[in-house]
Tab-separated table of C-alpha atoms and ligand atoms in Angstrom:
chain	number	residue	atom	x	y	z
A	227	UNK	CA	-0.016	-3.165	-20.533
A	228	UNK	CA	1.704	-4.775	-17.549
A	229	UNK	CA	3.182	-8.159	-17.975
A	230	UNK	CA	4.074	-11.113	-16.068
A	231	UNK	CA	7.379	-9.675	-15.454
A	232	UNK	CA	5.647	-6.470	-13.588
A	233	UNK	CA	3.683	-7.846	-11.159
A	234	UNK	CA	3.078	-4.547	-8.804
A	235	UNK	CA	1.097	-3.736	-5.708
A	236	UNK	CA	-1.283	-1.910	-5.431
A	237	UNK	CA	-5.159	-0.520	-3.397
A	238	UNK	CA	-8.208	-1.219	-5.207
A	239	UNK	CA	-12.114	-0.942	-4.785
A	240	UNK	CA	-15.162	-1.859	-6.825
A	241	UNK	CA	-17.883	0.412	-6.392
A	242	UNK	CA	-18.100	1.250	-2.844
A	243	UNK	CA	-16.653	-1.870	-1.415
A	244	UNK	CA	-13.907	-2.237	0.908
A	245	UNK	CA	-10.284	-1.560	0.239
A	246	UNK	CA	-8.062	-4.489	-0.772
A	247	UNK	CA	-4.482	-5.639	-2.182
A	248	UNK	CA	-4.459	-6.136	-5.702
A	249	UNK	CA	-2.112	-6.621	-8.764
A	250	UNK	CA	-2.424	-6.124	-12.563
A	251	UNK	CA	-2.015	-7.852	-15.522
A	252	UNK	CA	-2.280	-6.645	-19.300
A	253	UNK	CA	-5.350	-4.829	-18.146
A	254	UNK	CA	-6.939	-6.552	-15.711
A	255	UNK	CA	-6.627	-6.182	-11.852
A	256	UNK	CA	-6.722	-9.144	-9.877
A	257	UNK	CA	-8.103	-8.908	-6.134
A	258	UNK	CA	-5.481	-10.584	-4.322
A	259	UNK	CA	-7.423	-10.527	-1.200
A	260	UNK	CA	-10.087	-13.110	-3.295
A	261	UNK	CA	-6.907	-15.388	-3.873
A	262	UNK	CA	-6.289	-15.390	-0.496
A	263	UNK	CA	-9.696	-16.499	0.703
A	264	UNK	CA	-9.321	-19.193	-2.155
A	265	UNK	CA	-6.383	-20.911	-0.302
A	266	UNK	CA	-3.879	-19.567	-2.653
A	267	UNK	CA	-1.054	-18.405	-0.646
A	268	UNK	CA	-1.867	-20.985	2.059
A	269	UNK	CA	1.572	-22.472	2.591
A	270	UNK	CA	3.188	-19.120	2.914
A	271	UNK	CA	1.698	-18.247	6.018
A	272	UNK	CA	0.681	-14.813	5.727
A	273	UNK	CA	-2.293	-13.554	7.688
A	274	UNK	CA	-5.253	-13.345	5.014
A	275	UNK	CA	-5.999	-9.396	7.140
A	276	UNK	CA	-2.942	-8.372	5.398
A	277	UNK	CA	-4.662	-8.070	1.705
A	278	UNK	CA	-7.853	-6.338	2.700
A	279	UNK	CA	-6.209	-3.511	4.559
A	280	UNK	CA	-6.025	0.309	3.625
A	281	UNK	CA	-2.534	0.461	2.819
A	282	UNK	CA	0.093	-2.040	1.576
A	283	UNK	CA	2.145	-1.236	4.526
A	284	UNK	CA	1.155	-4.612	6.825
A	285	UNK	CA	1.566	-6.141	3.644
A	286	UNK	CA	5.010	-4.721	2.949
A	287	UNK	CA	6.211	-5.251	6.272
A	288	UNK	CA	6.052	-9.058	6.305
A	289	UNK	CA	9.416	-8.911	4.561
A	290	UNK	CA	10.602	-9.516	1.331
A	291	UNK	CA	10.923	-13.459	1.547
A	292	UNK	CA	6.994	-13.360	2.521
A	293	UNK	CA	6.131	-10.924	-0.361
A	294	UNK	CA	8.252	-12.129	-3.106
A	295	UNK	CA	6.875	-15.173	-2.153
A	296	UNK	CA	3.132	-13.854	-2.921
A	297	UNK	CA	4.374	-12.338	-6.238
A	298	UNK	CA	6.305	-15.972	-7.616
A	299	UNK	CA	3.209	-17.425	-6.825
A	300	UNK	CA	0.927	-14.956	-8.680
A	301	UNK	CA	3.430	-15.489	-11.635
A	302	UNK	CA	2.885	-18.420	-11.611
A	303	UNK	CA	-1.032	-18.543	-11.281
A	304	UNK	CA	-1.821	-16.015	-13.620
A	305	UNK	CA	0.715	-17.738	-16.573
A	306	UNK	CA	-2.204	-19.879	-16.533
A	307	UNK	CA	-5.155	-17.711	-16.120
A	308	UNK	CA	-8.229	-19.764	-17.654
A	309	UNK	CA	-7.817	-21.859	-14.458
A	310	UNK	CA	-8.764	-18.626	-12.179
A	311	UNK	CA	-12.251	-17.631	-11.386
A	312	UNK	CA	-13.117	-15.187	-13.868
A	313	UNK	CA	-14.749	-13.367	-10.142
A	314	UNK	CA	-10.843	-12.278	-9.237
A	315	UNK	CA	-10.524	-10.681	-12.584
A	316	UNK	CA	-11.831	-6.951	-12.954
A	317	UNK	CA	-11.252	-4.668	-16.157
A	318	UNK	CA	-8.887	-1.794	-14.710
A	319	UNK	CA	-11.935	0.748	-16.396
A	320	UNK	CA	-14.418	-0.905	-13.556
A	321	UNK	CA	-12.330	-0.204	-10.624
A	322	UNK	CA	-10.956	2.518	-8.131
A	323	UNK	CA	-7.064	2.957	-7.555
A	324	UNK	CA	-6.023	4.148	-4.352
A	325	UNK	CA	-2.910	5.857	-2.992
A	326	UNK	CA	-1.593	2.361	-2.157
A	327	UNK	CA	1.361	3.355	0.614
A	328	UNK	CA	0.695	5.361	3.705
A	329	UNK	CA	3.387	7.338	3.850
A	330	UNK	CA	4.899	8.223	6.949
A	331	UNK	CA	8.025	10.363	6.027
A	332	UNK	CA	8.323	11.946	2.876
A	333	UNK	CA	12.395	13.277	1.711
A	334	UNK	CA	12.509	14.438	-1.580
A	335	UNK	CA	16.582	13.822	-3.073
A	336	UNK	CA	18.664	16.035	-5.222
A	337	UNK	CA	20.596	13.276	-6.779
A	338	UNK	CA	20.846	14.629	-10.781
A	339	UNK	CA	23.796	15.927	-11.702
A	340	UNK	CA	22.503	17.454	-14.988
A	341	UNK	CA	19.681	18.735	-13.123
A	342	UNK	CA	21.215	20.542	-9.806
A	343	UNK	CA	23.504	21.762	-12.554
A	344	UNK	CA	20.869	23.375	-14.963
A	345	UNK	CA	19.247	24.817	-11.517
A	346	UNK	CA	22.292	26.105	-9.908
A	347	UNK	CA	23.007	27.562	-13.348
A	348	UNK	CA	19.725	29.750	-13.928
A	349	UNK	CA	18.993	30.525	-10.023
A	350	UNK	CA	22.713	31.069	-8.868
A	351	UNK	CA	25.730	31.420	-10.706
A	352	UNK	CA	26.483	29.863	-14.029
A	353	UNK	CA	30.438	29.508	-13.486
A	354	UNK	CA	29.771	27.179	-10.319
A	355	UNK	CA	26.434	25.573	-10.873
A	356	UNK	CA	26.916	22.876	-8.695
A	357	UNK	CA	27.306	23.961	-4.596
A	358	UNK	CA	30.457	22.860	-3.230
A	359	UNK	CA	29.068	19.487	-1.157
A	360	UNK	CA	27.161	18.725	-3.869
A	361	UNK	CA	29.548	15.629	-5.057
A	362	UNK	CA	30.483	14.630	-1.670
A	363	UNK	CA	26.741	14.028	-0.156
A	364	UNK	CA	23.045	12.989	-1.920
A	365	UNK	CA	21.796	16.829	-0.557
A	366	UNK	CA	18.353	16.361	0.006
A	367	UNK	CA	15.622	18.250	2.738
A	368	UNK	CA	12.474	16.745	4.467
A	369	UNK	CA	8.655	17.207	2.685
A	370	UNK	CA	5.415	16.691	3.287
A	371	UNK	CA	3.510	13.667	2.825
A	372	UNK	CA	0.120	14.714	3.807
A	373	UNK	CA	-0.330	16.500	0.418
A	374	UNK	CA	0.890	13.258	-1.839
A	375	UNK	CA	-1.849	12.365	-3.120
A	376	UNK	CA	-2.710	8.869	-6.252
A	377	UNK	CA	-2.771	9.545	-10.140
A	378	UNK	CA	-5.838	10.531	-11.203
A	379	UNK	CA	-6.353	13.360	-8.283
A	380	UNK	CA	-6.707	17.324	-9.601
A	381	UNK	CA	-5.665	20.416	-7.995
A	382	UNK	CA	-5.719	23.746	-7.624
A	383	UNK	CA	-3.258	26.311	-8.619
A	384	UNK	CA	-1.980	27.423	-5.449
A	385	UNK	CA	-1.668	30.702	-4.039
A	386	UNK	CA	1.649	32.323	-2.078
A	387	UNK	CA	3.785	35.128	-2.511
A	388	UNK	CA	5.748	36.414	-5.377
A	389	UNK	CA	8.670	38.936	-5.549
A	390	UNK	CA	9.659	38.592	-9.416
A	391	UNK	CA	11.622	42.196	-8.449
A	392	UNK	CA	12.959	42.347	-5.188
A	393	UNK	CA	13.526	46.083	-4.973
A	394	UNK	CA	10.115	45.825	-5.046
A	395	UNK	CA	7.321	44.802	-2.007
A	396	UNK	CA	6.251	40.926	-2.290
A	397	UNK	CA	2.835	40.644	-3.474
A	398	UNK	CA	0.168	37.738	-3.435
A	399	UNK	CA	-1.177	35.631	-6.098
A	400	UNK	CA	-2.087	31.950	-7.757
A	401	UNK	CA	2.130	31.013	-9.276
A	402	UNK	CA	2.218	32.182	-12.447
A	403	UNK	CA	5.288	29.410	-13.064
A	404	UNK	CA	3.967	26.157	-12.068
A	405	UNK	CA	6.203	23.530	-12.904
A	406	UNK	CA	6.195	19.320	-12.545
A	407	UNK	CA	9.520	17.455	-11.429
A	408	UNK	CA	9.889	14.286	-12.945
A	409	UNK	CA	10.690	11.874	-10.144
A	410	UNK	CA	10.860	8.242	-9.082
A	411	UNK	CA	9.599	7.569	-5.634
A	412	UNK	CA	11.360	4.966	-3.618
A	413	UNK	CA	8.882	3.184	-0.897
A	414	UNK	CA	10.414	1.874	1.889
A	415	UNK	CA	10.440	-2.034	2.992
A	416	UNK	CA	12.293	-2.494	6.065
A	417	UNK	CA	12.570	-0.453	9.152
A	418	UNK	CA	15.903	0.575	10.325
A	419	UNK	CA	16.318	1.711	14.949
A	420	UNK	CA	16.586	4.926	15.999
A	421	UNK	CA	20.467	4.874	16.513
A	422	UNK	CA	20.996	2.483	13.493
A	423	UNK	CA	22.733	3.428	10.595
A	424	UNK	CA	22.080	1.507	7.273
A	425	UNK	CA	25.452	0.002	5.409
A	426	UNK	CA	25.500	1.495	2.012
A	427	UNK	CA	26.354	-2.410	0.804
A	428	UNK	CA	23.091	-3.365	2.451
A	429	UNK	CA	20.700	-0.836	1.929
A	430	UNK	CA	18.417	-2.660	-1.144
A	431	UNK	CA	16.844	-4.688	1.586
A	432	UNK	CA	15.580	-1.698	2.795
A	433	UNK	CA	13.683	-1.094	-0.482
A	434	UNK	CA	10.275	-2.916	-1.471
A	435	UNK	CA	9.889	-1.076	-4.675
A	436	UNK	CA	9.388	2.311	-7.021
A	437	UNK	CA	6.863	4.168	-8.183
A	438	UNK	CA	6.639	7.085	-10.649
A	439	UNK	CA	6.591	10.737	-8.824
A	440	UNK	CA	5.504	13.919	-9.886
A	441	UNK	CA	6.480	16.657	-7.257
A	442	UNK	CA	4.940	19.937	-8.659
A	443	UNK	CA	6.985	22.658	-8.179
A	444	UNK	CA	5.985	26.774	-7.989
A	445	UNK	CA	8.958	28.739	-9.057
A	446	UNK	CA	8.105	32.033	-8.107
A	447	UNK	CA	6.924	30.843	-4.638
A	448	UNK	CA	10.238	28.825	-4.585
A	449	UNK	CA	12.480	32.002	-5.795
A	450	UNK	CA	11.138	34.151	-3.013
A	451	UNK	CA	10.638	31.879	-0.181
A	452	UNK	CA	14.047	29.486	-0.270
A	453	UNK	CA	16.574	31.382	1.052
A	454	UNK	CA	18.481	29.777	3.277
A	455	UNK	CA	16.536	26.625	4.267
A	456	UNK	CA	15.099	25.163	0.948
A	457	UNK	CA	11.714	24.324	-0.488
A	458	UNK	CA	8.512	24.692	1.599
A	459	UNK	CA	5.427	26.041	0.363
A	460	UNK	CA	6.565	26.198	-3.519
A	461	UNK	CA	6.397	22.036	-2.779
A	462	UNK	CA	4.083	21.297	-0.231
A	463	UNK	CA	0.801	21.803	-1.960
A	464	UNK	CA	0.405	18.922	-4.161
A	465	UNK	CA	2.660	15.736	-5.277
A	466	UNK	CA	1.713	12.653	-7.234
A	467	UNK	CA	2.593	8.936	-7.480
A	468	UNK	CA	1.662	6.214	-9.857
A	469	UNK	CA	-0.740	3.888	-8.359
A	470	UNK	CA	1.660	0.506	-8.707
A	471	UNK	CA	4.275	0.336	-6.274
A	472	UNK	CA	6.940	-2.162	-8.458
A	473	UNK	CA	8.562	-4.293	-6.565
A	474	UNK	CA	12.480	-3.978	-6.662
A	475	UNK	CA	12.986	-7.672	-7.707
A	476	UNK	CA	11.138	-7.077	-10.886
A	477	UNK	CA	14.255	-4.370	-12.067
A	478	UNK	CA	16.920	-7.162	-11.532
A	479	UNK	CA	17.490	-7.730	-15.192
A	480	UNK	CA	17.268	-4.043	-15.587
A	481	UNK	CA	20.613	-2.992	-13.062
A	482	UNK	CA	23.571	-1.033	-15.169
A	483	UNK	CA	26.548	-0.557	-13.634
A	484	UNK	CA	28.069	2.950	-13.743
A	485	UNK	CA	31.341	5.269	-13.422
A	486	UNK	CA	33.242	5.254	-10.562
A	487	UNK	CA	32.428	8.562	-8.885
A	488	UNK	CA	34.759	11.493	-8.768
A	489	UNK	CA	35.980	13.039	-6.354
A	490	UNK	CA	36.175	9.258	-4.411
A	491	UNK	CA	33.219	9.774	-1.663
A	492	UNK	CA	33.726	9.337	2.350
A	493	UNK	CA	33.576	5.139	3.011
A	494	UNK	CA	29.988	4.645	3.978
A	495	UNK	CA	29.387	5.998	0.354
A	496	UNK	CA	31.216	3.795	-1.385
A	497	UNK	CA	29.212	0.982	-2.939
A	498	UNK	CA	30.593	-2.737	-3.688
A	499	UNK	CA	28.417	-2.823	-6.954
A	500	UNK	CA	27.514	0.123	-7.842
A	501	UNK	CA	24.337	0.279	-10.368
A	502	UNK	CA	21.565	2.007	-11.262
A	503	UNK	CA	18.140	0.838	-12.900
A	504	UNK	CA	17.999	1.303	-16.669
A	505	UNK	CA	14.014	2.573	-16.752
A	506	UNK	CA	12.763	4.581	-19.459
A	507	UNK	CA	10.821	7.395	-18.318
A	508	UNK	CA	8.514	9.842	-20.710
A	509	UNK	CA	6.472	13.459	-19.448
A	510	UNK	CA	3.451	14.001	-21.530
A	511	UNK	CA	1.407	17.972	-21.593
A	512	UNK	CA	-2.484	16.918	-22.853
A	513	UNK	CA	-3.773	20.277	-23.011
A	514	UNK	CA	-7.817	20.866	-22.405
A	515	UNK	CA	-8.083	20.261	-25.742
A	516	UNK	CA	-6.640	16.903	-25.777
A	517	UNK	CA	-3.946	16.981	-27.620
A	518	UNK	CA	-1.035	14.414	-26.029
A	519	UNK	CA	2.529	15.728	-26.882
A	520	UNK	CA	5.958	14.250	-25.560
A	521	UNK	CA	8.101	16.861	-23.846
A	522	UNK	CA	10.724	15.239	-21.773
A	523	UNK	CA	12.117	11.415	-22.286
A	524	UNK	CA	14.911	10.519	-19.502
A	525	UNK	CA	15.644	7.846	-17.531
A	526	UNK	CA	15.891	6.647	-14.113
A	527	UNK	CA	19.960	5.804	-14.492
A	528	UNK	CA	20.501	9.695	-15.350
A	529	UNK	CA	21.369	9.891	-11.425
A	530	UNK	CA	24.660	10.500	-9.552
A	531	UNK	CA	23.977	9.249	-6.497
A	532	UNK	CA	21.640	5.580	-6.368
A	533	UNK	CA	19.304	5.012	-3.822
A	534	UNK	CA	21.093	2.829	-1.922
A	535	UNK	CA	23.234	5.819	-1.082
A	536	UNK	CA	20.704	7.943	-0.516
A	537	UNK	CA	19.628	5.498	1.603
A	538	UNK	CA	23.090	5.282	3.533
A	539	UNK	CA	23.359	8.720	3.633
A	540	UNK	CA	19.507	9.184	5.464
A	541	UNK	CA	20.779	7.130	8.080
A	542	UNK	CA	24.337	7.755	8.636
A	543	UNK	CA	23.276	9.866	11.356
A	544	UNK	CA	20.899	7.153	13.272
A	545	UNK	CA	17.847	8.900	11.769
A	546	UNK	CA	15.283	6.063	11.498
A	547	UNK	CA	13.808	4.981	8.517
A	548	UNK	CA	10.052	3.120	8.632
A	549	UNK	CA	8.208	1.248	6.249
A	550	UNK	CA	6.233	3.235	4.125
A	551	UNK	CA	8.546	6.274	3.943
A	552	UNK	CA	9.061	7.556	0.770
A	553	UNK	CA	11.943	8.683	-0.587
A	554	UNK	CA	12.171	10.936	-4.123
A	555	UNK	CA	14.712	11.132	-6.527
A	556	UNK	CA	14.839	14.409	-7.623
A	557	UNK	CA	14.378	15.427	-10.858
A	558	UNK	CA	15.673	13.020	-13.033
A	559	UNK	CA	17.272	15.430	-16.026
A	560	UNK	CA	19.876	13.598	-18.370
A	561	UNK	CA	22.147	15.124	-20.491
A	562	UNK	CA	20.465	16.235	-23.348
A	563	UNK	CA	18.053	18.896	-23.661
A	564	UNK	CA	14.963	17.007	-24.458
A	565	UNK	CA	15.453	14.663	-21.483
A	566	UNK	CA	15.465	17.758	-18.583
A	567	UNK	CA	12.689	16.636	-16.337
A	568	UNK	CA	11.345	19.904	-15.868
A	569	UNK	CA	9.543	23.157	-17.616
A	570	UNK	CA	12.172	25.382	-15.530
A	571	UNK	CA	15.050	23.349	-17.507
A	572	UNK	CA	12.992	22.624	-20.885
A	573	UNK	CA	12.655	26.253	-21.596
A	574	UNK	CA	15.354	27.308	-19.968
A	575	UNK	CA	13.778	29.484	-17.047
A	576	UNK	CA	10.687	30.440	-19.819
A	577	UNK	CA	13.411	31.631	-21.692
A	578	UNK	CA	12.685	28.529	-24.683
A	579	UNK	CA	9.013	28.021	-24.845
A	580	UNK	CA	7.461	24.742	-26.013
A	581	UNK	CA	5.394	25.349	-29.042
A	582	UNK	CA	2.998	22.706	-28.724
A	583	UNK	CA	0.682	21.404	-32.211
A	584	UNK	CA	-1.680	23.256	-31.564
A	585	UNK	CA	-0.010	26.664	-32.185
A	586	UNK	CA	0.299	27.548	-28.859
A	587	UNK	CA	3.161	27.650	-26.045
A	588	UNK	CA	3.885	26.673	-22.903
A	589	UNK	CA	6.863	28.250	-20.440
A	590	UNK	CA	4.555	26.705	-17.239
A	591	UNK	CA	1.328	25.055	-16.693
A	592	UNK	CA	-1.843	26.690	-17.779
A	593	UNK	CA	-4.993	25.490	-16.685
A	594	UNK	CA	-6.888	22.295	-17.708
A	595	UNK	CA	-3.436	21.209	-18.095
A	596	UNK	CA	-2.650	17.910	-17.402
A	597	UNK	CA	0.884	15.671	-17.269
A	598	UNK	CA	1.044	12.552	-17.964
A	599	UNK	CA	4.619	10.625	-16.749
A	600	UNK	CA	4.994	6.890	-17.686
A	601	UNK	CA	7.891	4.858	-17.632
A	602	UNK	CA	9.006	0.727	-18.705
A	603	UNK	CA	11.846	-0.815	-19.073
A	604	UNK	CA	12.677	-3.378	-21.713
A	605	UNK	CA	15.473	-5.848	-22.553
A	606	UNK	CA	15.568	-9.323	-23.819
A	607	UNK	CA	12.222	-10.161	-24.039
A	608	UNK	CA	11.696	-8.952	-20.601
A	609	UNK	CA	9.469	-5.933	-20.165
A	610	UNK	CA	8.702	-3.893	-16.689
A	611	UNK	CA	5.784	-0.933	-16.583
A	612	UNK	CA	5.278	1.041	-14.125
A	613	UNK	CA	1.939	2.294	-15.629
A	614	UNK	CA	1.169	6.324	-15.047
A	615	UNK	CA	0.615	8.931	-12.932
A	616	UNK	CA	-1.610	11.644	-14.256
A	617	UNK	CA	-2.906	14.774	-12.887
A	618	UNK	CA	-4.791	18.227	-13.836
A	619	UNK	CA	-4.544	21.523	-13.355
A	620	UNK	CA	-7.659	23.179	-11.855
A	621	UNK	CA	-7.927	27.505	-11.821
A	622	UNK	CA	-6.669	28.400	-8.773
A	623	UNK	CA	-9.896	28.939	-6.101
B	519	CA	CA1	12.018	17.577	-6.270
């Protein structure tokens, strides 16, 4: 149920109609675009175009003054909601949600400590888990965002090539060690110039908001294929987001700070405030059966480098950031064992399988599999959700 607190973005359509900018509350969506037409955001000046596009991007790149403008004033029209047409109202059963970002650049982060530990533990060497820069810079490498597709979308198993035993000829087959990542995806707000590097102090105005991120992972293809220049086809065929992009603002009463990083990082590292957002975050496994069961709860503060550094780091270099890119976490694995944000880490390589209530196992996806992730946060009377993103695992074609 999404409060008054939440107030997201996101792409809707009834039926076959056009596209337009929408937001949610307890369960209903609210077509912004109609509010528009209505005169409601009149006084802000905002093209009425902006809410009926594909995308949120036009939207997002008014600025934030513009669009935390729009969002105080839906709080402040939908606190009293009897005095709405009931025709902006739609029950979120009766309508379409669409990937609501066009995303132009896609870099997916390795900023968990925990988790680049557990990794570097079971694929390298246990004695030095963590690679040498590892504490100095947020080490991340550049995806693909053509394959990022809304909750709600299926896929196939893919298909690549395995080499379980490499004194042994690769061969070719659908991964037999599909795996999810538990991520949060930042979305870009502001555009930085080519040439322009982004102060680490200053880099939350470059953020409009977060959404929840799945980025499905194929071991075997990734344990083969790697070596030396990272991830590509073990990650490229399929990601996921949640359908509500969150606006930043709304996690204000949700910053922690946190520890003082050691060893002390290079200057344009170093952060004034340094925080992180204190957002629960839960992985579900529904088999085909139905069955819901809880296998990972974490949190998006279980990270040793924040996104403003990642952010600071991206650019450091003068590499331009646009609105709309989107920028992943990484796997988001705390320190206990039940809050790893992956199969690889929950059963330890397939080492620990999940017995699951219905007598059987899992080490990786089967088929007619599907994950659920959902996250909130909550303090004080003040509660944030950032809905789900949910997706199934088709047979391989
Ligand atoms: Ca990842």
């Amino acid at each position: 149920m999404f409060t008054i607190d939440t107030i997201p973005f996101g792409i809707f359509t009834v039926k076959n109609r056009r596209k337009k900018v929408a937001t949610i509350i307890g369960s209903q969506v609210v077509d912004i675009a109609a509010l528009a037409n209505l005169g409601y955001f009149k006084d802000l000046k905002i093209p009425k175009s902006v809410f009926t596009k594909e995308y949120l991007n036009e939207f997002i790149a008014l600025g934030k003054n513009k669009t935390n403008a729009v969002r105080t004033r839906l709080q402040e029209v939908l606190a009293q909601p009897q005095q709405l047409p009931t025709s902006v109202f739609y029950n979120e059963t009766d309508v379409q949600l669409h990937l609501p970002v066009k995303i132009g650049d896609y870099t997916d982060f390795y900023s968990s400590e925990q988790h680049a530990t557990n990794v570097g533990m079971m694929f390298r060497d246990p004695a030095n888990a963590l690679l040498p820069n590892w504490k100095h810079l947020p080490v991340a490498y550049h995806g693909r965002a053509s394959s990022i597709a809304v909750s709600g979308t299926n896929f196939h198993r893919p298909k690549g090539q395995l080499c379980p035993d490499e004194s042994q000829p690769p061969f070719f087959s659908p991964t037999k060690r599909l795996d999810i990542e538990l991520e949060m995806a930042t979305v870009i707000g502001k555009s930085n110039s080519l040439g322009e590097s982004v102060d680490v102090n200053e880099a939350e105005e470059y953020i409009f908001g977060f959404q929840l991120f799945n980025d499905w992972s194929a071991r075997d293809i990734q344990k083969w294929e790697y070596v030396p220049l990272g991830p590509f086809l073990a990650k490229n065929f399929f990601s996921s987001v949640s359908p509500w992009v969150i606006p930043i603002k709304a996690l204000a009463p949700f910053k922690v700070p946190v520890a003082p990083q050691t060893p002390t990082v290079l200057p344009y590292l170093q952060e004034e405030n340094r925080h992180l957002f204190d957002v629960e975050l839960e992985v579900y496994l529904q088999t085909a059966a139905g069955t819901e069961t809880k296998i990972c709860h974490s949190n998006f503060k279980n990270l040793y480098w924040s996104v403003s550094q990642q952010i600071a780091h991206h650019t450091v270099n003068g590499c331009n950031l646009n609105v709309g890119d989107l920028l992943a976490s990484g796997t988001i694995s705390g320190k206990e064992p039940e809050s790893f944000g992956s199969l690889l880490e929950l059963t330890w390589g397939g080492k620990n399988p999940i017995l699951l209530p219905d007598g059987t196992e899992r080490r990786f996806l089967e088929d007619y599999d599907t994950i659920i992730i959902r996250g909130y946060a909550e303090k004080d009377g003040i509660r944030v959700d950032f809905g789900e993103v949910r997706n199934t695992v088709l047979p391989a074609v």
